[in-house]
PDB file of C-alpha atoms and ligand atoms in Angstrom:
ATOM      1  CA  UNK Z   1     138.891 129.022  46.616  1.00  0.00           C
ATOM      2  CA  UNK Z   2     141.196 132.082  45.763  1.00  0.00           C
ATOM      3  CA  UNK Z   3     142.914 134.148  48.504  1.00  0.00           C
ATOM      4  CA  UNK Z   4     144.479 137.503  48.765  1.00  0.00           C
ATOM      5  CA  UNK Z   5     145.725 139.688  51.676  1.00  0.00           C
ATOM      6  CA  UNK Z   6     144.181 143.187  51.593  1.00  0.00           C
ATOM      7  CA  UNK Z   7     145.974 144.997  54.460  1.00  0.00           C
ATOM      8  CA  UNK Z   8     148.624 144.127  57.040  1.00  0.00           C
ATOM      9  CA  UNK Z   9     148.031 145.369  60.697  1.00  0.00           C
ATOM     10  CA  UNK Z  10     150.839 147.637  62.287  1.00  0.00           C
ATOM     11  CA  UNK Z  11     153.683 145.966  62.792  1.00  0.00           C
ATOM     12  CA  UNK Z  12     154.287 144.110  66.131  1.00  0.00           C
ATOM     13  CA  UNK Z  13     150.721 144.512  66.851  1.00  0.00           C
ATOM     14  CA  UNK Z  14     148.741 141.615  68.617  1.00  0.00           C
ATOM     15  CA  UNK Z  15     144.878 142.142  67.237  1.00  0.00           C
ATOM     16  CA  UNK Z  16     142.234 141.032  69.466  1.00  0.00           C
ATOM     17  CA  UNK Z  17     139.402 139.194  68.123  1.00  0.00           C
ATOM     18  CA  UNK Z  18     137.547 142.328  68.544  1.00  0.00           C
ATOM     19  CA  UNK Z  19     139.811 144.288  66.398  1.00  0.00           C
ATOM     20  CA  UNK Z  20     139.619 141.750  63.932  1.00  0.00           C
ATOM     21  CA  UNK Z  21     136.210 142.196  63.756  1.00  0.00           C
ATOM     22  CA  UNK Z  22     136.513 145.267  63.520  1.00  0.00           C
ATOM     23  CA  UNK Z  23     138.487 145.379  60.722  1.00  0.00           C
ATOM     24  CA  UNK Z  24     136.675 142.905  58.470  1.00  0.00           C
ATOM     25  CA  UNK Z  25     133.359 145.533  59.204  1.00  0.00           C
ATOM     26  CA  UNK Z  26     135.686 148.092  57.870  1.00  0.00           C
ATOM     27  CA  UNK Z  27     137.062 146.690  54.865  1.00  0.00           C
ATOM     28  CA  UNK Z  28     133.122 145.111  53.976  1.00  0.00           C
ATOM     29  CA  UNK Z  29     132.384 148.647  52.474  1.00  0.00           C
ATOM     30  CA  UNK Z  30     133.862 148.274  49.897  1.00  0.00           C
ATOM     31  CA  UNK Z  31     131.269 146.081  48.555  1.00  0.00           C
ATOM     32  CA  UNK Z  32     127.943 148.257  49.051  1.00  0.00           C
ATOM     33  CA  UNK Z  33     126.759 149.872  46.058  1.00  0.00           C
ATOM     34  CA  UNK Z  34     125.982 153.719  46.345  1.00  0.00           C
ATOM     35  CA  UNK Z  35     122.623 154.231  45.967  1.00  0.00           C
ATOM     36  CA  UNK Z  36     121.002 151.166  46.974  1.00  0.00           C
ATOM     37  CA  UNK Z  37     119.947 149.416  49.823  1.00  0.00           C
ATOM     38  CA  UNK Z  38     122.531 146.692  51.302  1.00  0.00           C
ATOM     39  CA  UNK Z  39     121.218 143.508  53.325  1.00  0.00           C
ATOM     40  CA  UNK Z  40     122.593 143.240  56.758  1.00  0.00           C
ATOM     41  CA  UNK Z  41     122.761 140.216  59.086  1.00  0.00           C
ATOM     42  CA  UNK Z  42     123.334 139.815  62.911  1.00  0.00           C
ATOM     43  CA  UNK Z  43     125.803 139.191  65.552  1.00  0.00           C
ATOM     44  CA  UNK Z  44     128.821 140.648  67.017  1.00  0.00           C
ATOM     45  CA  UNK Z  45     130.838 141.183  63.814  1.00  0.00           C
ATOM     46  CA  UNK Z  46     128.071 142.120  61.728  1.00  0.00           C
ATOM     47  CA  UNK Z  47     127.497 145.319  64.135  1.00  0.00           C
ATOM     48  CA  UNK Z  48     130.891 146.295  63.697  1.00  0.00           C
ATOM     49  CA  UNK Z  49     129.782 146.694  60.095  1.00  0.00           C
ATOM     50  CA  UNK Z  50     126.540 148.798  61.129  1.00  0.00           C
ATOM     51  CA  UNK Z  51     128.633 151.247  63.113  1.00  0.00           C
ATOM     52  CA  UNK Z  52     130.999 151.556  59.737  1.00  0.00           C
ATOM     53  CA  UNK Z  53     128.200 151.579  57.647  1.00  0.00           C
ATOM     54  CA  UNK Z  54     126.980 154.957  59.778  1.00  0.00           C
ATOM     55  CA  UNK Z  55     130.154 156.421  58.582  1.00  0.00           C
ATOM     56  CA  UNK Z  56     128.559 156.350  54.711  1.00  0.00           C
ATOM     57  CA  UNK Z  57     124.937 156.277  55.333  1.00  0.00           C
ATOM     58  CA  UNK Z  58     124.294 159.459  53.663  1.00  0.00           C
ATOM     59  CA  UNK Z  59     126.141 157.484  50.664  1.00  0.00           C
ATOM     60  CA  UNK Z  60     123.257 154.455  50.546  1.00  0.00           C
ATOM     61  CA  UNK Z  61     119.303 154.284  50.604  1.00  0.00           C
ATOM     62  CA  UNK Z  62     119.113 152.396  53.509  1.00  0.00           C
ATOM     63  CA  UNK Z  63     119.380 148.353  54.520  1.00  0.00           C
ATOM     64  CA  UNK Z  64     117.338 145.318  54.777  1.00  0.00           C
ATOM     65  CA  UNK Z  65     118.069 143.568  58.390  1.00  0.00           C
ATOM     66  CA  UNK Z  66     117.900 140.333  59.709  1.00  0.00           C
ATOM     67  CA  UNK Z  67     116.712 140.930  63.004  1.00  0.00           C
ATOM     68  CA  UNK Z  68     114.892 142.773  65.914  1.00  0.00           C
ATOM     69  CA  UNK Z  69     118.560 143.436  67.216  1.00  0.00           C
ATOM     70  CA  UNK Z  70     120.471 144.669  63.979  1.00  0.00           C
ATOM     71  CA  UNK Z  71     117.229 146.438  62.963  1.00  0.00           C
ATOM     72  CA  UNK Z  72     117.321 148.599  66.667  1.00  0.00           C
ATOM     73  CA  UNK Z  73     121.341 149.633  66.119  1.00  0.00           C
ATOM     74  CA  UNK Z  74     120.896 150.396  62.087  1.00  0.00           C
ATOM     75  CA  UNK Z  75     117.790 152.861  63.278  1.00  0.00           C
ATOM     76  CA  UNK Z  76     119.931 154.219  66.196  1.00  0.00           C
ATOM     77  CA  UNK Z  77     122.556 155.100  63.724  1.00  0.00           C
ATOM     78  CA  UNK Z  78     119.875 156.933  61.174  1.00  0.00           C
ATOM     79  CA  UNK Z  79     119.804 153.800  58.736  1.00  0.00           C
ATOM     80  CA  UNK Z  80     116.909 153.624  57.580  1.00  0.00           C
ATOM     81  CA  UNK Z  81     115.187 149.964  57.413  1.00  0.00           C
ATOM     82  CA  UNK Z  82     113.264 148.296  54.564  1.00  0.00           C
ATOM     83  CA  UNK Z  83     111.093 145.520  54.843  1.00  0.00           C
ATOM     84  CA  UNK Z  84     111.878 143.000  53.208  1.00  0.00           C
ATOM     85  CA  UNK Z  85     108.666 142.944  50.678  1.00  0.00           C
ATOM     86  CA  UNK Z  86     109.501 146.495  49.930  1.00  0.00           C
ATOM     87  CA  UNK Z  87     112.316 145.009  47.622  1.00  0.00           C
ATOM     88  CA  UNK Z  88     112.968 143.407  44.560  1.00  0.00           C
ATOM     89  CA  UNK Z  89     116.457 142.127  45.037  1.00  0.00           C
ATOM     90  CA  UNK Z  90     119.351 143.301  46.837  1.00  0.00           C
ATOM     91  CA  UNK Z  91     123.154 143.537  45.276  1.00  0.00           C
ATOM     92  CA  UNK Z  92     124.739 142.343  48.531  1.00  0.00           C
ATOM     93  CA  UNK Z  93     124.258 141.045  52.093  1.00  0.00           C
ATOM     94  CA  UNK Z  94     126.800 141.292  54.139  1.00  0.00           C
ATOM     95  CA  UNK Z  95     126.606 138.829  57.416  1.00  0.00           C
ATOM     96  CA  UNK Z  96     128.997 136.748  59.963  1.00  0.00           C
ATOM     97  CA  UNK Z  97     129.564 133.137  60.399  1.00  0.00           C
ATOM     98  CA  UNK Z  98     129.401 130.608  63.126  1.00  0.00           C
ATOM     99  CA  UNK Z  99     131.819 128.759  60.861  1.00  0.00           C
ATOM    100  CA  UNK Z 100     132.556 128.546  56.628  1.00  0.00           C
ATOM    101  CA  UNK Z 101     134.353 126.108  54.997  1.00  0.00           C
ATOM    102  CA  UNK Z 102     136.426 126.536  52.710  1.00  0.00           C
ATOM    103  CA  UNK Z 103     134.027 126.659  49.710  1.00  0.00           C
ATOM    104  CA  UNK Z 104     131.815 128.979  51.321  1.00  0.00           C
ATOM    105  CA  UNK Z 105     129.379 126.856  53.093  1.00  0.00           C
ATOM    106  CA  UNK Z 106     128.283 128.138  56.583  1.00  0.00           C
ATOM    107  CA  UNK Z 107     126.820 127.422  59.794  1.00  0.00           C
ATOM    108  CA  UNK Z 108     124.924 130.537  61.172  1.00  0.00           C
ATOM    109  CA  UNK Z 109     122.630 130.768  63.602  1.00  0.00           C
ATOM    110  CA  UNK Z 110     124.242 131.460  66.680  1.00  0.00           C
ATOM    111  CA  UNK Z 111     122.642 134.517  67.333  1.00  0.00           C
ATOM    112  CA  UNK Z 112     118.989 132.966  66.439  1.00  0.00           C
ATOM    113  CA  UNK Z 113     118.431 134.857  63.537  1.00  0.00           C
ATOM    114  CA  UNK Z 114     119.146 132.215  61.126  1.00  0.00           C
ATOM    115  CA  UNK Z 115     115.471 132.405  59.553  1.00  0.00           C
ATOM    116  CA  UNK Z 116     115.675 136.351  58.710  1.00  0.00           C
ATOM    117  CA  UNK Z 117     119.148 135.601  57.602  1.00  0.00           C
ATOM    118  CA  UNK Z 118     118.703 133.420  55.410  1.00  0.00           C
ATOM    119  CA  UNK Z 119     115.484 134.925  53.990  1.00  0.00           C
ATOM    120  CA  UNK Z 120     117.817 138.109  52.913  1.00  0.00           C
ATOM    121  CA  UNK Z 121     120.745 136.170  51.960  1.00  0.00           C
ATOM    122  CA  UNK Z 122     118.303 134.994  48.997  1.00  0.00           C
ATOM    123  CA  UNK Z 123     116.924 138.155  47.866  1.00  0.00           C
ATOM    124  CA  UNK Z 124     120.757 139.006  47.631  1.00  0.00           C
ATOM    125  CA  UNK Z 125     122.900 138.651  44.676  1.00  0.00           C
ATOM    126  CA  UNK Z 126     125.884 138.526  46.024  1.00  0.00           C
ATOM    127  CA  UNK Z 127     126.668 137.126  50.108  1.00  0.00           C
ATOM    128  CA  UNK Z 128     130.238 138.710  51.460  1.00  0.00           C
ATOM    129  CA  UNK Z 129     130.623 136.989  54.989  1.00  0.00           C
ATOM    130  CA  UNK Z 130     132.582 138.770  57.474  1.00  0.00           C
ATOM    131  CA  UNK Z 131     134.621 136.598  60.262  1.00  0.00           C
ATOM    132  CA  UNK Z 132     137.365 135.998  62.339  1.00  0.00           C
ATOM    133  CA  UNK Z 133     139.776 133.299  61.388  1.00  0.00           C
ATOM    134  CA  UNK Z 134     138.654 130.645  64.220  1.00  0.00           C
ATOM    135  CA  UNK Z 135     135.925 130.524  62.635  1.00  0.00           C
ATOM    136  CA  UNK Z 136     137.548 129.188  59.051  1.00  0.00           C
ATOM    137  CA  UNK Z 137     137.301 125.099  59.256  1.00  0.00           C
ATOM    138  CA  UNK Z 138     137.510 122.130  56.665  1.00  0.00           C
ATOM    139  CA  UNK Z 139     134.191 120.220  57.108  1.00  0.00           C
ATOM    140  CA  UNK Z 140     131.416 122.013  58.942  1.00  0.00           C
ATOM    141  CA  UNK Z 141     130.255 120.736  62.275  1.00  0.00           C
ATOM    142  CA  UNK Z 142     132.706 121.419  65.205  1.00  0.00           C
ATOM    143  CA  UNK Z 143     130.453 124.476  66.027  1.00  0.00           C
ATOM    144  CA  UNK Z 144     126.772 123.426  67.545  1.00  0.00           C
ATOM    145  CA  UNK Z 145     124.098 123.136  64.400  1.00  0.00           C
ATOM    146  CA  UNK Z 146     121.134 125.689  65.547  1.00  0.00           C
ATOM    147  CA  UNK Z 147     117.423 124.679  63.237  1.00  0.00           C
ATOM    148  CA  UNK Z 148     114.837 126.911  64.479  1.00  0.00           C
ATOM    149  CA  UNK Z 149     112.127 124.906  65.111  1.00  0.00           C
ATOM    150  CA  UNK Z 150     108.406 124.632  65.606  1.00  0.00           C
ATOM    151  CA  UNK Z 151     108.285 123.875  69.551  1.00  0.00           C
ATOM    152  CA  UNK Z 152     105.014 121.188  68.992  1.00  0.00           C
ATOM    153  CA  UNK Z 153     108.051 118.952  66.655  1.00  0.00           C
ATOM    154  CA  UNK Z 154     111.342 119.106  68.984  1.00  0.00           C
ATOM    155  CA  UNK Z 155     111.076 115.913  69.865  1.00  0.00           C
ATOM    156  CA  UNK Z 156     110.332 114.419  66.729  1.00  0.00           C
ATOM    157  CA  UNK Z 157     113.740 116.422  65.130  1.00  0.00           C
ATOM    158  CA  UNK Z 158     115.650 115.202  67.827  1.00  0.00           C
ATOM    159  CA  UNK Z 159     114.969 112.115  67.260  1.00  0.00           C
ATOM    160  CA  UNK Z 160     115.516 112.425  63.668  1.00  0.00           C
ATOM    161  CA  UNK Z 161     118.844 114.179  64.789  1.00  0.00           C
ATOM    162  CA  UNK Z 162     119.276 111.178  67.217  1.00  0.00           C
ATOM    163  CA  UNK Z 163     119.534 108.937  63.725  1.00  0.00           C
ATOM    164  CA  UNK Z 164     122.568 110.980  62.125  1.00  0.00           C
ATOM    165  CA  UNK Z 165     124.382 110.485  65.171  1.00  0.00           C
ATOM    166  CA  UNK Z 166     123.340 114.248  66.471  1.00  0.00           C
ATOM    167  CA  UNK Z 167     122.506 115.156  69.804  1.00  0.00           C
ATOM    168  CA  UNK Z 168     120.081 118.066  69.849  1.00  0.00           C
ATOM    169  CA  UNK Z 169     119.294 120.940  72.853  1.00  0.00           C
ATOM    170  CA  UNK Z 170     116.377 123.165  73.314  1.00  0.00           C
ATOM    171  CA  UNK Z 171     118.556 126.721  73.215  1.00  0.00           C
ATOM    172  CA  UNK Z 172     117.908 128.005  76.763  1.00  0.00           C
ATOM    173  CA  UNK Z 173     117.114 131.759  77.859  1.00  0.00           C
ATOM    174  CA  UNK Z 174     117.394 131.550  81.846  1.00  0.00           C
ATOM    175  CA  UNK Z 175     115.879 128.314  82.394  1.00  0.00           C
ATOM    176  CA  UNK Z 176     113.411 128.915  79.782  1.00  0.00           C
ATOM    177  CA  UNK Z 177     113.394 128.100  75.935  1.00  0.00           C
ATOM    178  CA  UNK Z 178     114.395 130.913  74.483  1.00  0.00           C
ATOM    179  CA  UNK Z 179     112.333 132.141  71.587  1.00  0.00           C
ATOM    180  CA  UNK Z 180     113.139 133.763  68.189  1.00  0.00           C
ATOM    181  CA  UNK Z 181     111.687 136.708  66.638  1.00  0.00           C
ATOM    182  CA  UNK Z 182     109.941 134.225  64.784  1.00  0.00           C
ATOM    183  CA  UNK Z 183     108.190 133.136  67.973  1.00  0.00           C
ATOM    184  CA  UNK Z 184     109.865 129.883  67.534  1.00  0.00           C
ATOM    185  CA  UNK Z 185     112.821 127.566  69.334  1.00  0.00           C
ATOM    186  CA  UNK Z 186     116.316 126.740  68.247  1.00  0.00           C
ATOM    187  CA  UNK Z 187     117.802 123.321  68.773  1.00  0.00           C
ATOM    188  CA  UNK Z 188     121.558 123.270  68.864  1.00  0.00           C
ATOM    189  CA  UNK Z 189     123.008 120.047  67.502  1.00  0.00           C
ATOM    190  CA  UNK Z 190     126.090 118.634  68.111  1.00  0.00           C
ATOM    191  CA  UNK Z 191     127.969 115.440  67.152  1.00  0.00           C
ATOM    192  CA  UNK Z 192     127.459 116.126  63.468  1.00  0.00           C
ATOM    193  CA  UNK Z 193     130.111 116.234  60.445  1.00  0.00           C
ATOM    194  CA  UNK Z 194     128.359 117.543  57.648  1.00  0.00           C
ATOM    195  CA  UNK Z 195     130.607 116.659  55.137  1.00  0.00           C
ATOM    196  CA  UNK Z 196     127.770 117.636  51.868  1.00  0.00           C
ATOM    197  CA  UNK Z 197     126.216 120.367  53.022  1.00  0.00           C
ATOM    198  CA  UNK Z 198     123.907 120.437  50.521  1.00  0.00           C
ATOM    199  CA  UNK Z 199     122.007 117.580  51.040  1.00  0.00           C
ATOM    200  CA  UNK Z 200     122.156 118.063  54.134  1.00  0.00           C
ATOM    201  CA  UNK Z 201     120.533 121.217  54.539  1.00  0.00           C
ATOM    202  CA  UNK Z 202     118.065 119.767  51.581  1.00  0.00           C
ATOM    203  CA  UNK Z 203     117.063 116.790  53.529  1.00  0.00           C
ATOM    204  CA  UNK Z 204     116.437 118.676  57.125  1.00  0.00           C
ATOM    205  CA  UNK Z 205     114.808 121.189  55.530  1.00  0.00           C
ATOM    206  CA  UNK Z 206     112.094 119.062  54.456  1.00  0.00           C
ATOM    207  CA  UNK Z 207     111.580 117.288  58.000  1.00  0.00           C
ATOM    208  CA  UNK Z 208     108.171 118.320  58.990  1.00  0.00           C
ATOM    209  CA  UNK Z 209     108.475 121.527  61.443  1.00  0.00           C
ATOM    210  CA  UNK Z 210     111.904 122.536  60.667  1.00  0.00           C
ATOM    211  CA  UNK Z 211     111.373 126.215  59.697  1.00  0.00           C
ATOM    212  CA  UNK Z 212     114.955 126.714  58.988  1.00  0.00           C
ATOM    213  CA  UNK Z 213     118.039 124.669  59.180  1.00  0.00           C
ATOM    214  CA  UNK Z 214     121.520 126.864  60.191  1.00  0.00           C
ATOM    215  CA  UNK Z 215     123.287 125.394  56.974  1.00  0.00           C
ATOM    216  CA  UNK Z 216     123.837 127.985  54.524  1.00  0.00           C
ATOM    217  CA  UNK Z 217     124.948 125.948  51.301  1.00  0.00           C
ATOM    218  CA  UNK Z 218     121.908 127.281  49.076  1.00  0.00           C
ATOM    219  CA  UNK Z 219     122.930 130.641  50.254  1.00  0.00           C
ATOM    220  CA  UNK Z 220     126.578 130.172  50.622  1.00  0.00           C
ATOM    221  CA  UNK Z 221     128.932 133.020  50.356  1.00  0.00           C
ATOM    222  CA  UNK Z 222     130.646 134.155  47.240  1.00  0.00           C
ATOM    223  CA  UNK Z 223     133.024 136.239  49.113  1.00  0.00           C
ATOM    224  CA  UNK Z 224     134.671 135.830  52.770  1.00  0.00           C
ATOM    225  CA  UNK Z 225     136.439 138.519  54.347  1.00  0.00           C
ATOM    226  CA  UNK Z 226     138.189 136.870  56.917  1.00  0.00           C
ATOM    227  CA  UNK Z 227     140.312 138.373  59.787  1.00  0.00           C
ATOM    228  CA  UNK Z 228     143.535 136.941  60.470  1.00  0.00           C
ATOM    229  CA  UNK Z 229     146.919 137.814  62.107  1.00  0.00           C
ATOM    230  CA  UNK Z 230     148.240 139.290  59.381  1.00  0.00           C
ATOM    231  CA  UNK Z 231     145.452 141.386  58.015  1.00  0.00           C
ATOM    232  CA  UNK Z 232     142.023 141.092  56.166  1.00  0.00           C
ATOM    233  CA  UNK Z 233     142.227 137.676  53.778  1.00  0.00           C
ATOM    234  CA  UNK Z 234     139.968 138.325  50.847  1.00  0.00           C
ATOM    235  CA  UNK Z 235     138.900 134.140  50.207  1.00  0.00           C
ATOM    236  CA  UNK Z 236     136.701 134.017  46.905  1.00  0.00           C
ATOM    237  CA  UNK Z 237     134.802 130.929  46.279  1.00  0.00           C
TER     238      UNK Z 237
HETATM  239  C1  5RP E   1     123.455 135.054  64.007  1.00  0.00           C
HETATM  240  C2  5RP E   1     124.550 134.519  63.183  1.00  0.00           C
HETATM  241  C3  5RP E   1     125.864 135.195  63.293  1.00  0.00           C
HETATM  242  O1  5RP E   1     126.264 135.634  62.033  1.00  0.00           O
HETATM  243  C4  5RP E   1     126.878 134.226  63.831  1.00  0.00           C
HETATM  244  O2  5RP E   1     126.391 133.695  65.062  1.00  0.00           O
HETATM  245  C5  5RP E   1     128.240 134.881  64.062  1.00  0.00           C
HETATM  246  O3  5RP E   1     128.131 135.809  65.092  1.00  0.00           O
HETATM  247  P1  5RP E   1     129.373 136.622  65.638  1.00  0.00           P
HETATM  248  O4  5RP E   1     129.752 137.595  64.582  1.00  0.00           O
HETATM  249  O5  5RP E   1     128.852 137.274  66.886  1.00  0.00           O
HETATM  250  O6  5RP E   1     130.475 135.639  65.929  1.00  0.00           O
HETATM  251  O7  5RP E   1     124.417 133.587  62.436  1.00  0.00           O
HETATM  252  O8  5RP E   1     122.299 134.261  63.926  1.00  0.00           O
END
């Protein structure tokens, strides 16, 4: 991993974690190509991004998005959306974190959309993750591990999970299960340290009724923009 400071806040300024997200949004621009459609993921940071994306829409074609959510605030801000069948491949997808480590492996999923996401994090060539520094750790794990799930095999998975000393939730709504655009349910696991994340994500990904896994080491990110106290960290992996 390689590490450079792009900008310094104002001096004597405390950021909030919102103006941190804020400012990695910002400073992701840099990396969508005029002229082409960018990939766009979900969550609180990511629509930071969307709103400075609206500043240069007249600059792009449009975006693929990984949700029902990002999809309504890209449209609201006269993005227009692509399905995802509509293209071939996409330069860059630019999405948030639950956490990365620190060779670009991520758990995401903590907005539900991990299936989407990770569905347009392959058709991309190139992932740029955008995140707060709390979220930067050393092996992945502290943060709950969502897999979207086919409801008919949650308990099955869990106690699969139950075997690698995880402890797994149905991902409540209310007092209901809440469901995915997918029409599915997320189970949050804790208790795990996934210290290879690639097999890992390869071995839950092939227990029966997993329909997606919220390890992203097959889709890891090439770039993280990360927002710290002392500006925007450019980590390349
Ligand atoms: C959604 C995700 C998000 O990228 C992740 O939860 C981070 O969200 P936020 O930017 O709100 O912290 O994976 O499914």
């Amino acid at each position: 991993m390689t590490n450079s400071l792009t900008s310094l806040p104002d001096s004597n300024a405390v950021l909030s974690q919102d103006e941190l997200k804020t400012r990695v949004g910002q400073a992701a621009l840099q990396y969508v190509v005029p002229g082409e459609i960018v990939g766009v993921g979900t969550g609180s940071t990511v629509n930071k991004f969307i709103d400075a994306l609206a500043s240069i829409k007249h600059q792009i074609k449009g975006a693929v998005s990984s949700s029902s959510a990002s999809t309504e605030r890209l449209k609201a801000l006269g993005i227009p959306v692509f399905d995802a069948n509509e293209v071939e491949a996409l330069s860059v997808y630019i999405d948030g974190a639950d956490e990365i480590d620190v060779q670009g492996h991520m758990i995401k999923g903590g907005g539900a959309a991990l299936t989407r996401e990770k569905i347009v994090a392959a058709l991309s060539c190139k992932f740029v993750c955008i995140a707060d520094e709390s979220k930067l750790v050393q092996v992945l794990g502290k943060f709950a591990l969502p897999v979207e799930v086919i409801p008919m095999a949650a308990k099955r998975i869990t106690q699969q999970f139950a075997t690698l000393g995880g402890q797994a939730r149905v991902r409540l709504q209310g007092d209901q299960p809440l469901v995915t655009d997918n029409g599915q349910i997320i189970l949050d696991v804790t208790g795990l340290q996934i210290a290879d994340p690639l097999a890992f994500e390869s071995q839950v990904s092939q227990w029966p009724g997993v329909v997606t896994v919220g390890v992203f080491a097959f889709q890891k990110a090439q770039i993280c923009l990360l927002g710290t106290a002392s500006g925007v960290k450019t980590l390349t992996f």
